[in-house]
Coordinates of C-alpha atoms and ligand atoms in Angstrom, one line a residue:
X1 CA 99.6 87.5 -84.8
X2 CA 98.7 87.2 -81.1
X3 CA 102.9 87.4 -80.6
X4 CA 102.7 90.7 -82.6
X5 CA 100.1 92.1 -80.6
X6 CA 101.9 91.3 -77.2
X7 CA 105.1 92.8 -78.7
X8 CA 103.4 96.1 -79.5
X9 CA 101.8 95.9 -75.8
X10 CA 105.3 95.2 -74.5
X11 CA 106.8 97.9 -76.4
X12 CA 104.0 100.2 -74.9
X13 CA 104.6 99.3 -71.5
X14 CA 108.3 100.0 -71.8
X15 CA 107.4 103.6 -73.1
X16 CA 105.0 104.0 -70.4
X17 CA 107.8 103.7 -67.9
X18 CA 109.8 106.7 -69.4
X19 CA 113.2 106.7 -67.6
X20 CA 112.3 103.7 -65.2
X21 CA 110.9 102.9 -61.9
X22 CA 113.9 104.2 -60.1
X23 CA 113.4 107.9 -61.5
X24 CA 109.7 107.7 -61.3
X25 CA 110.0 107.3 -57.7
X26 CA 112.4 110.3 -57.7
X27 CA 110.0 112.5 -59.2
X28 CA 107.2 111.0 -56.8
X29 CA 109.4 111.9 -54.1
X30 CA 109.7 115.5 -55.2
X31 CA 106.2 116.0 -54.8
X32 CA 106.0 116.1 -58.8
X33 CA 103.5 113.9 -61.0
X34 CA 105.0 112.0 -63.9
X35 CA 104.4 113.5 -67.4
X36 CA 101.7 110.9 -68.0
X37 CA 100.0 111.3 -64.7
X38 CA 100.0 114.7 -65.5
X39 CA 98.1 114.3 -68.7
X40 CA 95.7 111.8 -67.3
X41 CA 94.4 114.9 -64.7
X42 CA 94.7 117.4 -67.7
X43 CA 92.4 115.5 -70.1
X44 CA 89.0 114.0 -70.0
X45 CA 89.1 110.2 -69.2
X46 CA 90.5 108.0 -71.9
X47 CA 90.7 110.9 -74.5
X48 CA 94.3 110.8 -74.8
X49 CA 95.5 110.0 -78.6
X50 CA 99.4 109.8 -78.4
X51 CA 101.7 110.7 -81.3
X52 CA 105.4 109.3 -81.6
X53 CA 105.3 107.0 -78.6
X54 CA 107.9 105.2 -80.1
X55 CA 110.4 108.3 -81.6
X56 CA 114.1 107.7 -80.2
X57 CA 116.9 110.3 -80.7
X58 CA 119.7 110.0 -83.6
X59 CA 122.6 111.1 -81.3
X60 CA 125.7 108.9 -81.7
X61 CA 128.0 111.2 -79.3
X62 CA 128.9 110.7 -76.3
X63 CA 127.9 107.0 -76.6
X64 CA 124.4 108.2 -76.8
X65 CA 123.1 105.3 -79.2
X66 CA 123.4 102.8 -76.2
X67 CA 120.6 104.7 -74.5
X68 CA 117.7 105.4 -76.9
X69 CA 114.4 105.5 -74.5
X70 CA 110.9 105.5 -76.5
X71 CA 109.3 108.9 -76.5
X72 CA 112.8 110.8 -76.1
X73 CA 111.5 112.5 -73.1
X74 CA 108.3 114.2 -74.1
X75 CA 104.9 112.7 -74.5
X76 CA 102.6 114.2 -77.1
X77 CA 99.3 113.8 -78.8
X78 CA 95.8 115.4 -78.5
X79 CA 92.9 114.7 -76.1
X80 CA 89.8 116.5 -74.9
X81 CA 89.1 119.3 -72.0
X82 CA 85.4 118.9 -71.6
X83 CA 84.6 117.4 -74.7
X84 CA 86.6 120.1 -76.5
X85 CA 90.1 119.5 -78.5
X86 CA 93.4 120.4 -77.0
X87 CA 97.2 119.5 -78.4
X88 CA 99.4 118.9 -75.5
X89 CA 103.1 117.8 -74.9
X90 CA 104.3 116.8 -71.2
X91 CA 107.9 116.8 -70.9
X92 CA 109.2 113.6 -68.9
X93 CA 111.9 114.5 -66.4
X94 CA 112.8 110.8 -66.0
X95 CA 114.0 110.7 -69.3
X96 CA 117.4 112.5 -69.5
X97 CA 115.8 115.4 -67.4
X98 CA 113.4 116.0 -70.1
X99 CA 116.1 117.7 -72.0
X100 CA 115.4 118.7 -75.5
X101 CA 116.7 117.1 -78.3
X102 CA 116.2 117.1 -82.0
X103 CA 113.7 114.7 -82.0
X104 CA 112.0 115.8 -78.7
X105 CA 111.5 119.3 -80.6
X106 CA 110.3 117.7 -83.7
X107 CA 107.4 115.9 -81.6
X108 CA 106.4 119.2 -79.8
X109 CA 106.6 120.9 -83.3
X110 CA 104.5 118.1 -84.9
X111 CA 101.8 118.5 -82.5
X112 CA 102.0 122.2 -82.9
X113 CA 101.5 122.0 -86.6
X114 CA 98.4 120.1 -86.0
X115 CA 96.9 122.4 -83.7
X116 CA 97.5 125.4 -85.9
X117 CA 96.2 123.3 -88.9
X118 CA 93.1 122.2 -86.9
X119 CA 92.5 124.9 -85.0
X120 CA 93.0 123.9 -81.0
X121 CA 94.7 125.2 -78.2
X122 CA 98.3 124.0 -77.3
X123 CA 98.9 123.1 -73.8
X124 CA 102.9 122.3 -73.0
X125 CA 103.8 120.9 -69.5
X126 CA 107.3 122.0 -69.1
X127 CA 109.8 120.1 -67.0
X128 CA 113.2 120.0 -68.3
X129 CA 116.8 120.4 -68.0
X130 CA 116.9 122.6 -71.2
X131 CA 118.8 121.9 -74.4
X132 CA 120.2 118.2 -74.5
X133 CA 124.0 118.8 -74.1
X134 CA 124.9 115.9 -76.0
X135 CA 123.4 117.2 -78.8
X136 CA 124.8 120.7 -79.2
X137 CA 124.1 123.0 -81.4
X138 CA 121.4 120.6 -82.9
X139 CA 119.2 121.1 -79.9
X140 CA 119.4 124.9 -79.9
X141 CA 118.4 124.6 -83.5
X142 CA 115.7 122.5 -82.2
X143 CA 114.6 125.0 -79.9
X144 CA 114.7 127.4 -82.3
X145 CA 111.7 125.6 -84.6
X146 CA 109.7 125.3 -81.5
X147 CA 109.9 129.3 -81.0
X148 CA 109.3 129.9 -84.7
X149 CA 106.1 127.8 -84.2
X150 CA 105.1 129.6 -81.2
X151 CA 105.1 132.9 -82.9
X152 CA 103.3 131.4 -85.8
X153 CA 100.3 130.0 -83.4
X154 CA 100.2 133.5 -81.3
X155 CA 96.7 134.7 -81.9
X156 CA 95.7 131.9 -84.0
X157 CA 95.2 129.4 -81.2
X158 CA 95.6 129.6 -77.6
X159 CA 98.9 128.7 -76.2
X160 CA 99.1 127.6 -72.5
X161 CA 102.4 126.9 -70.4
X162 CA 102.7 125.0 -67.3
X163 CA 106.0 125.3 -65.8
X164 CA 106.1 121.9 -63.4
X165 CA 109.8 121.7 -62.8
X166 CA 112.9 123.6 -63.9
X167 CA 112.9 125.6 -67.1
X168 CA 116.3 127.4 -67.7
X169 CA 118.3 129.1 -70.3
X170 CA 116.6 129.8 -73.7
X171 CA 114.0 127.3 -72.7
X172 CA 111.9 129.7 -70.9
X173 CA 111.5 131.6 -74.2
X174 CA 109.1 129.4 -75.5
X175 CA 106.8 129.6 -72.5
X176 CA 107.2 133.4 -72.7
X177 CA 105.7 133.6 -75.8
X178 CA 102.5 131.6 -75.1
X179 CA 99.4 133.5 -73.8
X180 CA 99.3 132.2 -70.5
X181 CA 102.0 130.9 -68.3
X182 CA 101.3 129.0 -64.7
X183 CA 103.7 127.5 -62.3
X184 CA 103.7 125.2 -59.2
X185 CA 105.1 126.3 -56.1
X186 CA 108.2 124.8 -54.7
X187 CA 108.8 122.4 -57.5
X188 CA 109.1 125.1 -60.6
X189 CA 111.1 127.7 -61.6
X190 CA 112.3 129.6 -64.6
X191 CA 115.5 131.9 -65.2
X192 CA 117.6 132.6 -68.3
X193 CA 120.7 131.9 -65.9
X194 CA 120.9 129.8 -62.8
X195 CA 121.9 130.9 -59.6
X196 CA 125.5 129.6 -60.1
X197 CA 126.2 131.8 -63.0
X198 CA 124.6 134.6 -61.4
X199 CA 127.2 134.2 -58.7
X200 CA 130.1 134.1 -61.5
X201 CA 129.0 136.9 -63.6
X202 CA 127.5 139.3 -60.8
X203 CA 128.6 138.1 -57.5
X204 CA 125.0 137.9 -56.2
X205 CA 124.2 135.2 -54.2
X206 CA 120.5 134.1 -54.9
X207 CA 118.7 130.7 -54.3
X208 CA 116.7 129.1 -57.5
X209 CA 113.6 129.8 -55.6
X210 CA 114.3 133.6 -55.0
X211 CA 115.6 134.0 -58.5
X212 CA 112.9 132.4 -60.4
X213 CA 110.5 130.3 -58.3
X214 CA 106.5 130.9 -58.2
X215 CA 106.4 134.0 -55.8
X216 CA 109.0 135.7 -57.9
X217 CA 107.4 135.6 -61.1
X218 CA 103.6 136.0 -60.1
X219 CA 104.3 138.8 -57.8
X220 CA 107.7 140.4 -59.0
X221 CA 108.6 139.9 -62.6
X222 CA 104.8 139.3 -63.6
X223 CA 106.3 136.2 -66.3
X224 CA 103.8 134.0 -64.5
X225 CA 100.1 134.5 -64.4
X226 CA 99.4 132.3 -61.4
X227 CA 101.0 129.7 -59.2
X228 CA 99.4 126.5 -57.7
X229 CA 99.9 124.5 -54.6
X230 CA 100.7 121.4 -56.6
X231 CA 100.2 119.6 -59.8
X232 CA 96.8 118.4 -59.4
X233 CA 95.6 121.9 -58.7
X234 CA 97.6 123.1 -61.7
X235 CA 95.7 120.6 -64.2
X236 CA 92.6 121.5 -62.7
X237 CA 92.9 125.0 -63.0
X238 CA 94.3 124.8 -66.5
X239 CA 91.1 122.8 -67.2
X240 CA 89.0 125.5 -65.9
X241 CA 90.4 128.2 -67.8
X242 CA 90.2 126.4 -71.1
X243 CA 86.4 126.3 -70.6
X244 CA 86.7 130.2 -70.9
X245 CA 88.5 130.1 -74.3
X246 CA 87.4 129.6 -77.9
X247 CA 89.6 126.7 -79.7
X248 CA 91.1 129.2 -82.2
X249 CA 90.8 132.7 -83.5
X250 CA 87.8 131.9 -85.9
X251 CA 85.5 130.1 -83.6
X252 CA 83.5 132.3 -80.9
X253 CA 84.1 131.2 -77.3
X254 CA 82.2 128.6 -75.8
X255 CA 78.7 128.8 -74.9
X256 CA 78.0 126.9 -71.4
X257 CA 74.7 126.3 -69.8
X258 CA 74.2 129.0 -67.3
X259 CA 71.8 129.0 -64.3
X260 CA 71.8 132.6 -63.4
X261 CA 69.0 135.3 -64.3
X262 CA 70.8 137.7 -66.8
X263 CA 68.5 140.1 -65.3
X264 CA 69.3 139.4 -61.7
X265 CA 69.2 142.7 -59.6
X266 CA 72.0 143.6 -57.0
X267 CA 70.5 145.8 -54.6
X268 CA 73.6 145.8 -52.5
X269 CA 75.5 147.6 -55.2
X270 CA 73.6 150.5 -54.7
X271 CA 75.7 151.0 -51.6
X272 CA 79.0 149.8 -52.8
X273 CA 80.5 153.1 -53.5
X274 CA 81.4 154.8 -50.1
X275 CA 79.9 158.5 -49.4
X276 CA 83.6 159.4 -48.8
X277 CA 84.9 159.8 -52.5
X278 CA 88.6 158.9 -51.1
X279 CA 87.5 156.0 -49.3
X280 CA 88.3 152.6 -51.1
X281 CA 85.8 149.9 -51.8
X282 CA 86.5 146.2 -53.4
X283 CA 85.9 146.2 -57.0
X284 CA 86.1 142.5 -57.1
X285 CA 82.5 142.4 -55.3
X286 CA 81.1 144.3 -58.3
X287 CA 82.7 141.6 -60.5
X288 CA 81.4 138.6 -58.8
X289 CA 78.1 140.1 -58.5
X290 CA 77.7 140.7 -62.2
X291 CA 79.3 137.5 -63.5
X292 CA 77.0 134.3 -64.0
X293 CA 77.3 132.4 -60.7
X294 CA 80.0 134.4 -59.4
X295 CA 82.5 132.7 -61.2
X296 CA 85.8 134.6 -61.9
X297 CA 89.1 133.0 -63.3
X298 CA 91.6 135.9 -62.2
X299 CA 94.4 136.4 -64.5
X300 CA 97.8 137.6 -62.9
X301 CA 95.9 138.1 -59.3
X302 CA 99.2 138.7 -57.4
X303 CA 100.9 141.3 -59.5
X304 CA 99.7 145.0 -60.1
X305 CA 96.8 144.5 -57.8
X306 CA 95.6 148.3 -58.5
X307 CA 94.1 146.7 -61.7
X308 CA 92.0 143.3 -62.0
X309 CA 92.0 141.0 -65.2
X310 CA 90.2 137.8 -65.6
X311 CA 87.4 135.9 -67.2
X312 CA 83.9 136.0 -66.1
X313 CA 80.6 134.3 -68.1
X314 CA 77.4 136.3 -68.9
X315 CA 74.5 134.7 -70.5
X316 CA 77.3 131.6 -70.5
X317 CA 79.4 133.5 -72.7
X318 CA 82.7 134.4 -71.8
X319 CA 84.1 138.1 -71.4
X320 CA 87.4 139.5 -70.2
X321 CA 87.0 141.8 -67.4
X322 CA 89.4 144.8 -66.7
X323 CA 88.5 146.6 -63.6
X324 CA 90.3 149.7 -61.5
X325 CA 90.8 148.2 -57.9
X326 CA 90.4 151.6 -55.6
X327 CA 91.8 149.1 -52.7
X328 CA 95.2 149.5 -54.1
X329 CA 97.1 152.6 -55.0
X330 CA 93.4 154.1 -54.9
X331 CA 93.1 152.5 -58.4
X332 CA 95.7 154.5 -60.1
X333 CA 97.2 153.4 -63.2
X334 CA 101.1 153.0 -63.4
X335 CA 103.5 151.2 -65.5
X336 CA 103.0 147.6 -64.2
X337 CA 98.9 147.9 -64.4
X338 CA 99.2 149.1 -67.9
X339 CA 101.1 146.3 -68.9
X340 CA 99.3 143.9 -67.3
X341 CA 95.7 145.1 -68.7
X342 CA 97.0 145.9 -72.2
X343 CA 98.2 142.2 -72.7
X344 CA 95.0 141.0 -71.1
X345 CA 93.0 143.5 -73.6
X346 CA 95.1 142.2 -76.5
X347 CA 94.7 138.7 -75.9
X348 CA 90.6 139.0 -75.6
X349 CA 90.7 141.0 -78.8
X350 CA 92.9 138.3 -80.9
X351 CA 90.5 135.6 -79.5
X352 CA 87.0 137.4 -80.1
X353 CA 86.3 137.5 -76.3
X354 CA 84.4 140.7 -75.5
X355 CA 85.8 143.2 -72.8
X356 CA 83.7 144.7 -70.0
X357 CA 85.8 147.3 -67.9
X358 CA 84.8 148.7 -64.8
X359 CA 86.3 152.2 -64.1
X360 CA 87.3 153.8 -60.9
X361 CA 90.5 155.6 -61.7
X362 CA 91.8 159.0 -60.1
X363 CA 94.7 159.2 -63.1
X364 CA 98.1 158.0 -63.6
X365 CA 100.5 157.7 -60.6
X366 CA 102.9 160.5 -60.6
X367 CA 106.6 160.3 -59.6
X368 CA 110.1 159.9 -60.8
X369 CA 110.0 156.3 -60.5
X370 CA 107.2 156.2 -63.0
X371 CA 108.4 158.5 -65.7
X372 CA 112.1 157.0 -65.4
X373 CA 110.4 153.7 -65.6
X374 CA 108.8 155.0 -69.1
X375 CA 105.3 155.3 -67.9
X376 CA 104.5 157.3 -71.2
X377 CA 105.0 154.5 -73.1
X378 CA 103.5 152.0 -71.0
X379 CA 100.4 153.8 -70.4
X380 CA 100.2 153.9 -74.1
X381 CA 100.2 150.1 -74.4
X382 CA 96.6 150.0 -72.5
X383 CA 95.5 153.1 -74.5
X384 CA 96.6 151.4 -77.6
X385 CA 95.2 148.0 -76.8
X386 CA 91.8 149.3 -76.1
X387 CA 91.8 151.6 -79.3
X388 CA 92.7 148.5 -81.5
X389 CA 90.3 146.0 -80.2
X390 CA 87.4 145.6 -82.3
X391 CA 85.5 143.2 -80.2
X392 CA 82.2 144.1 -78.3
X393 CA 83.6 146.7 -75.3
X394 CA 81.4 147.6 -72.7
X395 CA 82.5 150.3 -69.9
X396 CA 80.9 151.2 -66.7
X397 CA 82.2 153.9 -64.8
X398 CA 81.3 153.6 -60.8
X399 CA 83.2 156.3 -59.4
X400 CA 86.3 158.5 -60.7
X401 CA 87.1 158.7 -64.4
X402 CA 89.9 161.4 -64.2
X403 CA 92.1 162.7 -66.8
X404 CA 94.0 160.6 -69.6
X405 CA 93.2 157.6 -67.7
X406 CA 89.5 158.6 -68.5
X407 CA 90.3 158.2 -72.3
X408 CA 92.5 154.9 -71.8
X409 CA 89.9 153.1 -69.7
X410 CA 87.9 151.9 -72.9
X411 CA 86.2 155.3 -73.2
X412 CA 83.5 156.2 -76.1
X413 CA 86.5 157.9 -77.6
X414 CA 88.3 154.7 -78.1
X415 CA 85.1 153.3 -80.0
X416 CA 83.8 151.5 -76.8
X417 CA 80.2 150.1 -77.7
X418 CA 78.1 150.9 -74.5
X419 CA 79.5 153.3 -71.9
X420 CA 77.7 153.3 -68.7
X421 CA 78.0 155.2 -65.5
X422 CA 76.5 154.9 -62.1
X423 CA 75.1 158.3 -60.6
X424 CA 78.2 158.2 -58.3
X425 CA 80.6 158.7 -61.3
X426 CA 83.0 161.9 -61.7
X427 CA 84.2 162.4 -65.0
X428 CA 86.7 165.0 -65.0
X429 CA 89.9 166.4 -65.9
X430 CA 90.9 165.9 -62.7
X431 CA 89.8 165.9 -58.8
X432 CA 88.0 168.9 -57.3
X433 CA 91.0 170.0 -54.9
X434 CA 93.6 169.6 -57.7
X435 CA 91.5 171.5 -60.2
X436 CA 91.1 174.5 -57.7
X437 CA 94.7 174.9 -56.8
X438 CA 95.3 175.3 -60.4
X439 CA 92.7 177.4 -61.6
X440 CA 92.5 179.6 -58.4
X441 CA 96.0 179.8 -57.1
X442 CA 95.9 183.4 -56.0
X443 CA 92.5 182.7 -53.9
X444 CA 94.4 179.8 -51.9
X445 CA 95.1 181.8 -48.9
X446 CA 91.4 182.4 -48.4
X447 CA 90.0 179.4 -47.0
X448 CA 86.1 180.3 -47.6
X449 CA 86.6 181.2 -51.0
X450 CA 88.8 178.0 -51.9
X451 CA 85.8 175.9 -49.9
X452 CA 83.5 177.8 -52.4
X453 CA 85.1 177.2 -55.4
X454 CA 85.8 173.5 -54.7
X455 CA 82.0 172.9 -54.1
X456 CA 81.3 175.0 -57.3
X457 CA 83.8 172.6 -59.2
X458 CA 82.3 169.6 -57.5
X459 CA 78.7 170.4 -58.4
X460 CA 79.8 171.0 -61.9
X461 CA 82.2 168.0 -62.5
X462 CA 81.7 165.6 -60.0
X463 CA 79.1 163.7 -61.3
X464 CA 78.0 161.7 -65.0
X465 CA 76.3 164.1 -66.3
X466 CA 78.2 166.6 -68.2
X467 CA 79.9 163.8 -70.0
X468 CA 76.2 162.4 -70.6
X469 CA 75.2 165.8 -72.2
X470 CA 77.9 165.4 -74.5
X471 CA 77.1 161.6 -75.4
X472 CA 80.1 160.5 -74.1
X473 CA 78.3 158.4 -71.5
X474 CA 75.3 156.7 -73.1
X475 CA 73.3 156.2 -70.3
X476 CA 73.4 156.5 -66.5
X477 CA 72.4 153.4 -64.7
X478 CA 71.4 152.2 -61.6
X479 CA 74.1 150.2 -60.0
X480 CA 71.8 147.5 -58.8
X481 CA 71.0 147.0 -62.4
X482 CA 74.2 146.7 -63.8
X483 CA 74.2 142.7 -64.7
X484 CA 71.4 143.2 -66.6
X485 CA 72.6 146.3 -68.4
X486 CA 75.8 144.7 -69.1
X487 CA 74.5 141.6 -70.3
X488 CA 71.7 143.3 -72.7
X489 CA 74.6 145.3 -74.2
X490 CA 76.7 142.1 -74.9
X491 CA 73.7 140.5 -76.3
X492 CA 73.2 143.5 -78.4
X493 CA 76.6 143.4 -80.0
X494 CA 76.9 139.7 -80.7
X495 CA 77.2 140.6 -84.4
X496 CA 79.2 143.4 -83.9
X497 CA 81.5 144.0 -87.1
X498 CA 84.2 146.5 -87.4
X499 CA 86.8 147.1 -90.0
X500 CA 89.7 148.7 -89.9
X501 CA 92.3 150.0 -92.4
X502 CA 94.7 147.4 -93.8
X503 CA 98.1 147.1 -92.7
X504 CA 100.6 144.5 -92.1
X505 CA 100.7 144.7 -88.7
X506 CA 100.4 147.5 -86.0
X507 CA 103.4 149.2 -84.2
X508 CA 102.1 148.7 -80.6
X509 CA 104.6 151.0 -78.3
X510 CA 106.5 148.0 -77.1
Ligands
LIG601 C1 121.3 116.4 -70.9 C2 120.5 116.1 -68.8 C3 120.3 117.8 -68.7 C4 120.7 118.4 -70.2 C5 119.7 117.3 -66.8 N1 119.9 116.0 -67.3 N2 119.5 118.1 -67.8 N3 120.8 115.6 -69.8 N4 120.9 117.5 -71.1 N5 120.3 119.5 -70.4 C6 119.8 114.5 -67.0 C7 121.1 114.3 -65.9 O1 122.3 114.0 -66.7 C8 120.4 113.3 -65.1 O2 120.6 112.0 -65.7 C9 118.8 113.8 -65.3 O3 118.7 114.6 -66.5 C10 118.2 114.4 -63.9 O4 119.0 115.6 -63.6 P1 119.6 115.8 -62.3 O5 120.8 116.7 -62.7 O6 120.1 114.4 -61.7 O7 118.6 116.2 -61.6 P2 118.4 117.6 -60.6 O8 119.2 117.7 -59.7 O9 117.1 117.5 -60.1 O10 118.7 119.0 -61.3 C11 118.1 119.0 -62.5 C12 118.6 120.5 -63.2 C13 120.2 120.0 -63.8 C14 118.4 121.6 -62.5 C15 117.6 120.6 -64.8 O11 120.1 118.6 -64.4 C16 120.6 121.0 -64.6 O12 121.2 122.0 -64.1 N6 120.7 120.8 -65.7 C17 121.5 121.5 -66.8 C18 120.7 122.7 -66.9 C19 121.3 123.4 -68.1 O13 122.0 124.2 -68.1 N7 120.7 123.3 -69.3 C20 121.0 123.6 -70.8 C21 120.5 125.2 -70.6 S1 120.6 126.4 -72.3 P3 120.7 110.5 -65.2 O14 120.9 109.6 -66.1 O15 121.6 110.7 -64.0 O16 119.3 110.7 -64.4 C22 119.7 126.0 -73.1 C23 119.6 126.4 -74.2 C24 118.1 126.6 -74.9 O17 118.4 125.3 -72.6 C25 118.6 127.7 -76.0 C26 117.3 127.6 -76.9 C27 117.7 128.5 -78.0

């Protein structure tokens, strides 16, 4: 008996060594942790239960039967993050570059099936040279199996991808279908075709970093939601995110203990909006002052900074925040910000996370680049996403809410539940200057008359009361009481049920 136990222990030790000490050292030399070291940081200590430790590939081409490492280049299983279950896979670059064989993919599919069945998030740590070349089409088919499960799991359990090494070819499409993608600076990259192919086909010379590094994907393409300094920070931040999310679409988001009075007043908010209606201010200040303990988990902080998206907690419960940022492009909506916010709103709605919207929006950004880029369709994504969302929706207009953008930003007309406005709010078709230029074009030569018309327009429309008279604004609130009012609103909406007509699925303007 003792022998058998020792044998098992021996096999486990071999499995833990992956591709061997030399390759582990090389992995460390690149500033990367191994697949197992990453899982140790990601999961609660001692919580990891491994599946398929002894799986090996079945390929016999290219003499592959002579090299059959345990685990086949991916460590899979489940564990807990702050006591809550998650399924994980972590690709082991030390085993054939973490490349995806039929059996490697089958291991990933197994834990994805379990995650869908048992209602727990899937977290994938990607570090792979892509399809295992020796297995040819079998590995492509295997990728297809993973892709299909990504689609099945979408909207059922949260899916998080962390890119911690190369991620090339069709391999990027599995992360692309997950809810959040994180990267590690300097050691990870994602592209459909690498720099060599780019050079051959387009004659462009570009480095891997410029083509698909963390900076590129968090600032330019918006493929990735955030980039972290190193593996350790990435694992800590994924843990932080998981704490905001429900385990599945049938479960409410977690309720954490909180040490912040929901009725806390913030007198400084009374002077947040400057006297000059065109002067910027930092909307993040409002978010931080409303959030429990000032804790804000921002998503896509480096992209389309004219809109802010992320998670906070109110009375310990997760809330998704969308907010125009007057510091960037005056808070205008444009293609990028609409896409960014629409995807975030849809995630929140899919997972029953209530949505809080802070509005200061002068309208959609005008111009040919926007129109040629399809701002109509992209702007409609946000409109659509807010309109279809049935989760509790609370909106606070701090200053401008002009034109179509007023309707888009979780207005009453899109079935928001509580629409508040600060006394500084201006709900109108457009700003006074633009309005007077159109309505009184013939009088523009007369400076005095134009000034009088402008004042008249401002007096009538540059306030929240016209909208409040019509019931489009439920209440005009004191800025200092925002946290209290918003927390009470969400508390009142805890049992919200909104039904929609049957449909197979919607047809959001993609
Ligand atoms: C088999 C692979 C492999 C692969 C790497 N290795 N990629 N083995 N299939 N796809 C092996 C190497 O042979 C090597 O083995 C070890 O992994 C480490 O690789 P190195 O090249 O030494 O490492 P590095 O210099 O860091 O370069 C990493 C890399 C490079 C950039 C990932 O290996 C590379 O370009 N690989 C090929 C990438 C690729 O074109 N994949 C196919 C993409 S198409 P030893 O024994 O020396 O340690 C695709 C289609 C998916 O994925 C389609 C889905 C529908």
